[in-house]
Short mmCIF file of C-alpha atoms and ligand atoms in Angstrom, two decimals:
data_model
loop_
_atom_site.label_atom_id
_atom_site.label_comp_id
_atom_site.label_asym_id
_atom_site.label_seq_id
_atom_site.Cartn_x
_atom_site.Cartn_y
_atom_site.Cartn_z
CA MET A 1 8.42 24.68 6.51
CA THR A 2 10.91 21.84 6.96
CA LYS A 3 11.39 19.70 3.89
CA ASP A 4 12.67 16.61 5.65
CA TRP A 5 12.23 14.50 2.51
CA LEU A 6 14.80 16.59 0.57
CA GLY A 7 18.05 14.90 -0.33
CA GLY A 8 16.98 11.57 1.12
CA THR A 9 16.56 8.22 -0.57
CA THR A 10 13.57 6.03 0.20
CA ILE A 11 14.32 3.01 2.32
CA PHE A 12 13.11 0.83 -0.57
CA ALA A 13 15.62 2.30 -3.00
CA GLU A 14 18.36 2.14 -0.39
CA MET A 15 17.70 -1.49 0.44
CA SER A 16 17.31 -2.56 -3.21
CA ALA A 17 20.66 -0.90 -3.96
CA LEU A 18 22.18 -2.74 -1.00
CA ALA A 19 20.81 -6.02 -2.36
CA ALA A 20 22.19 -5.30 -5.82
CA ARG A 21 25.59 -4.36 -4.40
CA THR A 22 25.92 -7.40 -2.16
CA GLY A 23 24.08 -9.96 -4.30
CA ALA A 24 21.77 -10.65 -1.34
CA ILE A 25 18.22 -11.96 -1.73
CA ASN A 26 15.98 -8.89 -1.79
CA LEU A 27 13.04 -9.31 0.58
CA GLY A 28 13.06 -5.55 1.15
CA GLN A 29 11.26 -3.54 -1.54
CA GLY A 30 7.85 -5.02 -2.31
CA PHE A 31 7.81 -6.14 -5.91
CA PRO A 32 7.04 -9.61 -7.28
CA ASP A 33 9.87 -11.56 -8.92
CA THR A 34 7.38 -12.96 -11.45
CA ASP A 35 5.48 -10.73 -13.86
CA GLY A 36 1.69 -10.68 -14.03
CA PRO A 37 -0.54 -12.55 -16.52
CA GLU A 38 0.72 -13.05 -20.05
CA ALA A 39 -2.66 -11.97 -21.46
CA VAL A 40 -2.33 -8.60 -19.73
CA ARG A 41 1.23 -8.11 -20.95
CA GLU A 42 0.05 -8.98 -24.48
CA ALA A 43 -2.79 -6.46 -24.16
CA ALA A 44 -0.17 -3.77 -23.48
CA VAL A 45 1.90 -4.87 -26.48
CA ARG A 46 -1.23 -4.84 -28.64
CA ALA A 47 -2.10 -1.32 -27.48
CA LEU A 48 1.44 -0.12 -28.26
CA ARG A 49 1.32 -1.69 -31.73
CA ASP A 50 -2.18 -0.40 -32.46
CA GLY A 51 -1.15 3.12 -31.54
CA LYS A 52 -3.47 3.21 -28.51
CA GLY A 53 -2.21 5.48 -25.76
CA ASN A 54 1.08 6.34 -27.46
CA GLN A 55 0.04 9.99 -27.39
CA TYR A 56 -1.39 11.80 -24.37
CA PRO A 57 -4.44 9.89 -23.17
CA PRO A 58 -7.39 11.91 -21.78
CA GLY A 59 -6.59 13.68 -18.50
CA PRO A 60 -8.97 11.64 -16.32
CA GLY A 61 -7.82 8.35 -17.92
CA ILE A 62 -9.10 6.45 -20.94
CA PRO A 63 -12.88 5.79 -20.81
CA GLU A 64 -12.34 2.00 -21.09
CA LEU A 65 -10.28 1.97 -17.89
CA ARG A 66 -12.55 4.34 -15.97
CA THR A 67 -15.51 2.14 -16.92
CA ALA A 68 -13.62 -0.99 -15.84
CA ILE A 69 -12.70 0.62 -12.49
CA ALA A 70 -16.32 1.63 -11.87
CA GLY A 71 -17.38 -1.92 -12.82
CA HIS A 72 -14.85 -3.39 -10.38
CA GLN A 73 -16.13 -1.25 -7.49
CA ARG A 74 -19.74 -2.14 -8.30
CA LEU A 75 -19.18 -5.86 -8.77
CA ARG A 76 -16.90 -6.37 -5.78
CA TYR A 77 -18.32 -3.95 -3.23
CA GLY A 78 -21.68 -2.69 -4.50
CA LEU A 79 -20.24 0.84 -4.78
CA THR A 80 -21.50 2.76 -7.81
CA TYR A 81 -19.36 5.49 -9.33
CA ASP A 82 -19.93 7.49 -12.49
CA PRO A 83 -16.89 6.77 -14.71
CA ASP A 84 -17.00 10.34 -16.06
CA THR A 85 -17.12 12.31 -12.84
CA GLU A 86 -16.21 9.95 -10.01
CA VAL A 87 -13.21 8.00 -11.32
CA LEU A 88 -9.71 9.32 -12.01
CA VAL A 89 -6.71 7.39 -13.32
CA THR A 90 -3.36 8.34 -11.76
CA ALA A 91 0.34 7.48 -12.06
CA GLY A 92 0.13 4.69 -9.52
CA ALA A 93 -1.38 5.02 -6.08
CA THR A 94 1.62 7.20 -5.25
CA GLU A 95 0.37 10.06 -7.40
CA ALA A 96 -3.18 9.58 -6.17
CA ILE A 97 -1.97 10.00 -2.59
CA ALA A 98 0.13 13.05 -3.49
CA ALA A 99 -2.60 14.74 -5.52
CA ALA A 100 -5.25 14.06 -2.87
CA LEU A 101 -3.12 15.55 -0.11
CA LEU A 102 -1.99 18.52 -2.19
CA ALA A 103 -5.57 19.26 -3.25
CA LEU A 104 -7.31 18.74 0.06
CA ALA A 105 -4.87 19.63 2.83
CA GLY A 106 -2.79 22.73 3.43
CA GLN A 107 -1.16 25.00 5.94
CA GLY A 108 -2.86 24.70 9.31
CA ASP A 109 -4.58 21.40 8.49
CA GLU A 110 -3.82 18.19 10.35
CA VAL A 111 -3.77 14.84 8.62
CA ILE A 112 -4.09 11.76 10.79
CA ALA A 113 -2.17 8.74 9.49
CA LEU A 114 -1.90 5.26 10.94
CA GLU A 115 1.64 4.65 12.17
CA PRO A 116 3.68 2.81 10.95
CA TYR A 117 2.73 4.63 7.73
CA TYR A 118 3.80 4.18 4.12
CA ASP A 119 6.73 6.50 3.48
CA SER A 120 5.11 8.72 0.84
CA TYR A 121 2.35 9.78 3.24
CA ALA A 122 4.77 11.71 5.43
CA ALA A 123 6.50 13.33 2.47
CA CYS A 124 3.25 14.35 0.76
CA ILE A 125 1.63 15.71 3.92
CA GLY A 126 4.80 17.79 4.26
CA MET A 127 4.69 18.92 0.61
CA ALA A 128 1.08 20.01 1.14
CA GLY A 129 2.26 22.13 4.07
CA ALA A 130 -0.02 20.26 6.44
CA THR A 131 0.83 18.63 9.77
CA ARG A 132 1.11 14.89 10.24
CA VAL A 133 -0.56 13.41 13.31
CA PRO A 134 0.33 9.75 13.73
CA VAL A 135 -1.90 7.26 15.50
CA THR A 136 0.09 4.18 16.33
CA LEU A 137 -1.01 0.63 15.55
CA ARG A 138 0.36 -1.70 18.22
CA PRO A 139 0.86 -5.45 18.31
CA ARG A 140 -1.45 -7.44 20.55
CA ASP A 141 -2.18 -11.18 20.44
CA GLY A 142 0.05 -11.65 17.42
CA ALA A 143 -1.44 -8.88 15.24
CA TYR A 144 -1.51 -5.10 14.99
CA HIS A 145 -4.55 -3.17 16.19
CA LEU A 146 -5.89 0.37 16.10
CA ASP A 147 -6.51 2.04 19.45
CA LEU A 148 -9.81 3.82 18.89
CA ASP A 149 -9.43 5.99 21.98
CA GLU A 150 -6.10 7.19 20.70
CA LEU A 151 -7.67 7.98 17.33
CA ARG A 152 -10.51 9.91 18.97
CA ASP A 153 -8.03 11.88 21.09
CA ALA A 154 -5.93 12.72 18.02
CA ILE A 155 -8.80 14.50 16.28
CA THR A 156 -8.81 18.27 16.79
CA ASP A 157 -10.60 21.21 15.23
CA ARG A 158 -7.77 21.37 12.70
CA THR A 159 -8.08 17.75 11.57
CA ARG A 160 -8.96 17.71 7.89
CA ILE A 161 -8.19 14.20 6.65
CA LEU A 162 -8.08 10.71 8.07
CA LEU A 163 -5.55 8.90 5.89
CA LEU A 164 -6.25 5.19 6.19
CA ASN A 165 -4.43 2.23 4.76
CA THR A 166 -6.15 -1.13 4.91
CA PRO A 167 -4.87 -3.75 4.22
CA HIS A 168 -1.93 -2.10 5.91
CA ASN A 169 1.69 -1.84 4.82
CA PRO A 170 4.00 -2.74 6.60
CA THR A 171 2.08 -4.69 9.28
CA GLY A 172 -0.18 -6.71 6.98
CA THR A 173 -3.10 -6.01 9.27
CA VAL A 174 -6.66 -5.50 8.03
CA LEU A 175 -8.88 -3.11 9.98
CA THR A 176 -11.81 -5.15 11.31
CA PRO A 177 -15.40 -4.25 10.39
CA ALA A 178 -15.86 -2.99 13.97
CA GLU A 179 -12.75 -0.81 13.74
CA LEU A 180 -13.86 0.55 10.36
CA ALA A 181 -17.35 1.28 11.69
CA ALA A 182 -15.86 3.19 14.63
CA VAL A 183 -13.55 5.16 12.31
CA ALA A 184 -16.50 5.95 10.05
CA ALA A 185 -18.62 7.10 12.98
CA LEU A 186 -15.81 9.45 14.07
CA ALA A 187 -15.41 10.78 10.52
CA VAL A 188 -19.13 11.55 10.31
CA GLU A 189 -19.31 13.02 13.82
CA ARG A 190 -16.29 15.29 13.26
CA ASP A 191 -17.05 15.94 9.58
CA LEU A 192 -13.71 14.66 8.27
CA LEU A 193 -12.58 13.59 4.84
CA VAL A 194 -11.27 10.06 4.57
CA VAL A 195 -8.56 9.17 2.09
CA THR A 196 -8.17 5.41 2.08
CA ASP A 197 -5.30 3.57 0.42
CA GLU A 198 -6.56 0.11 -0.53
CA VAL A 199 -3.84 -1.03 -2.92
CA TYR A 200 -3.72 -4.46 -1.24
CA GLU A 201 -7.48 -5.03 -1.59
CA HIS A 202 -6.99 -8.31 -3.48
CA LEU A 203 -4.19 -9.63 -1.28
CA VAL A 204 -6.26 -10.65 1.73
CA TYR A 205 -5.67 -14.19 3.06
CA ASP A 206 -7.72 -14.21 6.27
CA GLY A 207 -11.11 -12.50 6.14
CA ALA A 208 -12.25 -10.14 3.42
CA HIS A 209 -11.60 -6.60 2.28
CA LEU A 210 -14.24 -4.06 3.27
CA PRO A 211 -13.90 -0.58 1.75
CA ILE A 212 -14.81 2.11 4.29
CA ALA A 213 -16.71 3.90 1.50
CA THR A 214 -19.42 1.21 1.82
CA LEU A 215 -20.27 2.24 5.39
CA PRO A 216 -23.16 4.62 6.19
CA GLY A 217 -22.37 8.28 5.62
CA MET A 218 -18.98 7.50 4.09
CA ARG A 219 -19.37 7.46 0.32
CA GLU A 220 -19.75 11.24 0.18
CA ARG A 221 -16.66 11.93 2.29
CA THR A 222 -14.29 9.21 1.08
CA LEU A 223 -11.67 9.07 -1.63
CA THR A 224 -10.66 5.48 -2.27
CA ILE A 225 -7.26 4.84 -3.83
CA SER A 226 -6.06 1.65 -5.47
CA SER A 227 -3.57 0.49 -8.04
CA ALA A 228 -2.86 -2.22 -10.58
CA GLY A 229 0.67 -2.77 -9.31
CA LYS A 230 -0.09 -5.27 -6.56
CA THR A 231 -3.23 -6.83 -8.00
CA PHE A 232 -1.70 -7.65 -11.38
CA SER A 233 2.01 -7.88 -10.51
CA PHE A 234 3.11 -5.07 -12.81
CA THR A 235 4.49 -2.60 -10.29
CA GLY A 236 6.51 -0.79 -12.97
CA TRP A 237 3.48 0.21 -15.02
CA LYS A 238 2.24 2.69 -12.42
CA VAL A 239 -1.45 2.62 -13.16
CA GLY A 240 -3.47 3.74 -10.14
CA TRP A 241 -6.86 5.30 -9.55
CA VAL A 242 -9.14 7.24 -7.28
CA THR A 243 -12.89 6.85 -6.82
CA GLY A 244 -15.10 9.22 -4.87
CA PRO A 245 -17.75 11.92 -5.09
CA PRO A 246 -17.39 14.42 -7.95
CA ALA A 247 -16.17 17.41 -5.92
CA LEU A 248 -13.36 15.41 -4.29
CA VAL A 249 -12.33 13.69 -7.50
CA THR A 250 -12.31 17.03 -9.33
CA ALA A 251 -10.03 18.46 -6.64
CA VAL A 252 -7.62 15.55 -7.04
CA ARG A 253 -7.72 15.90 -10.82
CA SER A 254 -6.87 19.59 -10.52
CA ALA A 255 -3.68 18.73 -8.62
CA LYS A 256 -2.89 15.70 -10.77
CA GLN A 257 -2.93 17.67 -14.02
CA PHE A 258 0.07 19.65 -12.77
CA LEU A 259 1.96 16.64 -11.44
CA THR A 260 2.03 14.25 -14.39
CA TYR A 261 -0.95 15.47 -16.44
CA VAL A 262 -1.30 11.89 -17.76
CA SER A 263 0.72 8.69 -17.75
CA ALA A 264 1.00 5.05 -18.84
CA GLY A 265 -1.15 5.41 -22.01
CA PRO A 266 -0.87 1.88 -23.48
CA PHE A 267 -0.82 0.29 -20.02
CA GLN A 268 -4.19 1.84 -19.26
CA TYR A 269 -5.69 -0.29 -22.06
CA ALA A 270 -4.07 -3.41 -20.64
CA ILE A 271 -5.29 -2.74 -17.10
CA ALA A 272 -8.82 -2.11 -18.40
CA GLU A 273 -8.69 -5.72 -19.63
CA ALA A 274 -6.97 -6.99 -16.49
CA LEU A 275 -9.75 -5.69 -14.26
CA GLN A 276 -12.12 -7.96 -16.16
CA LEU A 277 -10.09 -11.14 -15.74
CA PRO A 278 -12.11 -14.10 -14.48
CA GLN A 279 -12.39 -14.65 -10.73
CA THR A 280 -9.99 -17.61 -10.99
CA TYR A 281 -7.16 -15.14 -11.60
CA PHE A 282 -7.83 -13.31 -8.34
CA ASP A 283 -8.32 -16.58 -6.45
CA THR A 284 -5.03 -18.02 -7.71
CA LEU A 285 -3.12 -14.85 -6.87
CA ARG A 286 -4.44 -15.03 -3.33
CA THR A 287 -3.86 -18.76 -2.92
CA ASP A 288 -0.29 -18.55 -4.19
CA LEU A 289 0.56 -15.61 -1.97
CA ARG A 290 -1.06 -17.27 1.03
CA THR A 291 1.23 -20.27 0.50
CA GLN A 292 4.22 -17.94 0.25
CA ARG A 293 3.13 -16.14 3.41
CA ASP A 294 2.86 -19.43 5.29
CA LEU A 295 6.24 -20.55 4.01
CA LEU A 296 8.06 -17.36 5.01
CA CYS A 297 6.29 -16.99 8.36
CA ALA A 298 7.17 -20.56 9.35
CA GLY A 299 10.75 -20.08 8.16
CA LEU A 300 11.18 -16.82 10.07
CA GLU A 301 9.88 -18.49 13.21
CA THR A 302 12.38 -21.34 12.90
CA ALA A 303 15.08 -18.73 12.32
CA GLY A 304 14.24 -17.23 15.71
CA PHE A 305 12.13 -14.17 14.86
CA GLU A 306 8.85 -13.33 16.54
CA VAL A 307 6.43 -13.18 13.65
CA TYR A 308 3.29 -11.05 13.32
CA ARG A 309 1.44 -13.17 10.84
CA PRO A 310 -0.13 -10.80 8.28
CA ALA A 311 -3.79 -11.26 7.33
CA ALA A 312 -3.03 -9.48 4.05
CA THR A 313 -0.47 -7.67 1.80
CA TYR A 314 2.81 -9.31 0.82
CA PHE A 315 4.75 -8.20 3.86
CA VAL A 316 5.45 -9.79 7.22
CA THR A 317 6.59 -7.75 10.21
CA THR A 318 8.89 -9.46 12.68
CA ASP A 319 10.35 -8.61 16.08
CA ILE A 320 14.11 -9.15 16.21
CA ARG A 321 14.42 -9.08 20.00
CA PRO A 322 14.29 -12.89 20.39
CA LEU A 323 17.51 -12.87 18.32
CA GLY A 324 19.13 -10.60 20.91
CA GLU A 325 18.79 -7.55 18.63
CA THR A 326 17.04 -4.25 19.35
CA ASP A 327 17.93 -1.89 16.48
CA GLY A 328 16.16 -2.75 13.22
CA PHE A 329 18.22 -0.23 11.23
CA ALA A 330 21.54 -1.69 12.29
CA PHE A 331 20.17 -5.20 11.86
CA CYS A 332 18.99 -4.55 8.27
CA ARG A 333 22.19 -2.80 7.27
CA ALA A 334 24.26 -5.75 8.52
CA LEU A 335 21.95 -8.52 7.29
CA PRO A 336 23.35 -8.86 3.73
CA GLU A 337 26.83 -9.36 5.09
CA ARG A 338 25.72 -11.66 7.89
CA CYS A 339 23.57 -13.97 5.80
CA GLY A 340 22.84 -12.60 2.32
CA VAL A 341 19.28 -11.34 2.81
CA VAL A 342 17.81 -7.82 2.62
CA ALA A 343 14.86 -6.61 4.73
CA VAL A 344 13.41 -3.22 5.69
CA PRO A 345 13.51 -1.63 9.17
CA ASN A 346 9.99 -0.61 10.20
CA ALA A 347 11.37 2.35 12.18
CA VAL A 348 11.40 4.39 8.95
CA PHE A 349 7.61 4.27 8.99
CA TYR A 350 7.36 5.85 12.45
CA ASP A 351 7.50 9.31 13.99
CA HIS A 352 7.85 7.51 17.31
CA GLN A 353 11.10 5.85 16.25
CA LYS A 354 11.39 3.94 19.52
CA GLU A 355 8.07 2.19 18.94
CA GLY A 356 9.33 0.88 15.62
CA ALA A 357 12.95 0.16 16.50
CA PRO A 358 12.88 -3.64 16.97
CA PHE A 359 10.64 -4.43 13.99
CA VAL A 360 11.77 -5.56 10.58
CA ARG A 361 9.69 -6.22 7.44
CA PHE A 362 10.22 -9.04 4.93
CA ALA A 363 8.43 -9.30 1.58
CA PHE A 364 7.09 -12.67 0.45
CA CYS A 365 6.10 -11.80 -3.14
CA LYS A 366 8.97 -14.01 -4.33
CA ARG A 367 9.08 -17.50 -5.81
CA PRO A 368 8.92 -20.26 -3.16
CA ALA A 369 12.43 -21.46 -4.12
CA VAL A 370 13.78 -17.97 -3.41
CA LEU A 371 11.95 -17.83 -0.09
CA GLU A 372 13.34 -21.29 0.85
CA GLU A 373 16.84 -20.14 0.07
CA ALA A 374 16.35 -16.95 2.12
CA ILE A 375 15.01 -18.96 5.05
CA GLY A 376 18.02 -21.27 4.93
CA ARG A 377 20.30 -18.25 5.08
CA LEU A 378 18.35 -16.55 7.89
CA ARG A 379 18.61 -19.71 9.99
CA ARG A 380 22.34 -19.05 10.21
CA LEU A 381 21.53 -16.09 12.44
CA SER A 382 20.59 -18.30 15.36
CA SER A 383 22.89 -21.28 14.72
N1 PMP B 1 0.37 2.60 -0.94
C1 PMP B 1 0.91 1.56 -0.30
C2 PMP B 1 0.40 1.18 1.04
C3 PMP B 1 1.95 0.85 -0.89
O1 PMP B 1 2.49 -0.19 -0.25
C4 PMP B 1 2.41 1.24 -2.14
C5 PMP B 1 3.61 0.54 -2.69
N2 PMP B 1 3.52 0.00 -3.76
C6 PMP B 1 1.81 2.33 -2.79
C7 PMP B 1 0.79 2.98 -2.14
C8 PMP B 1 2.25 2.81 -4.13
O2 PMP B 1 1.57 2.19 -5.15
P1 PMP B 1 1.95 2.45 -6.69
O3 PMP B 1 3.13 1.61 -6.99
O4 PMP B 1 0.73 2.07 -7.43
O5 PMP B 1 2.25 3.90 -6.82
N1 LIG B 2 5.28 -0.28 -1.90
C1 LIG B 2 6.58 -0.89 -1.97
C2 LIG B 2 6.97 -1.38 -0.59
O1 LIG B 2 6.35 -1.05 0.40
C3 LIG B 2 7.67 0.02 -2.43
C4 LIG B 2 7.38 1.00 -3.50
C5 LIG B 2 8.50 1.98 -3.62
O2 LIG B 2 9.67 1.62 -3.67
N2 LIG B 2 8.17 3.22 -3.60
O3 LIG B 2 7.93 -2.09 -0.52
#
């Protein structure tokens, strides 16, 4: 088995180190430059002081958080999960992805992932000993789309899991209800498990988030993954979760107990409260990020990039060819020196490196003044 993740550094760590070294504005790794709500931070402090979660919390997560997660799924999407058997708290979505793949896929199994795919998918499919089968999302009419014929053709007798990610990092695309329905129909027809990474569920600016688990025949074959990092702007707390039918959640818990066992004790109490924040919190988060998206997209256009305006997430994918560039890696490595900005080359998220070569991702989860400054610097590229 080739362990192609060994010895490497993730592109996010590499680019954040480059930003730190050069003093460039970091629009590479996706983390907000403003912390989440004060009330949530205070809830964590209170839990620490009250001795809540300072010792190992229960393996599946504290009951308060599991109940809050189940309540969130019911209130938002009409999905009912039993907090005791169908909800599992993990060390961020990252551990949920790892544990799901380790538990459910193995030697001889194929896992279909949408390409460009989040970097940990490839590593974890490899760690599970399974085979990655990418299905490429391609830009058309200014946005990225799934080719359903390609997906159908990628499914074989060895396919075990469809690993979805919607809203999608790095393209910012949201699978349409029609695309999701077609994926669901294929999953049912071919009896596949679906693992769906929905960490950007609350960061949708155009349209609405639709969990695939809500579609007919899907609840029983779907593990849904999410995380507090993006929704509450505390990416360092690493509180994530999985919801799904008992047998699948039990399988994930079995793997998880040997990865971290438990994590983030006091933060679990804080996120249990955060999930019950009033709707105005979620609306403001979305409105602010939409403004930041519009600001950065417009700025990147004036700087000469072709922009694929994201419907969701806090990332925008651009094409650098209008700037006379073709190699996103070389472009990103030189960018701090050329104009003091850091971005991420999308090629790292591809098996088909050529498909991803001219695309570069910028994060807009930064204060508007920071984005303005970055735009001013990027304009130097074409002047
Ligand atoms: N999935 C996707 C698509 C992501 O962009 C990220 C990055 N934050 C994660 C999972 C990991 O989430 P967490 O920080 O909760 O582990
Ligand atoms: N999800 C973040 C991104 O896509 C990075 C998280 C990480 O560094 N692992 O930028």
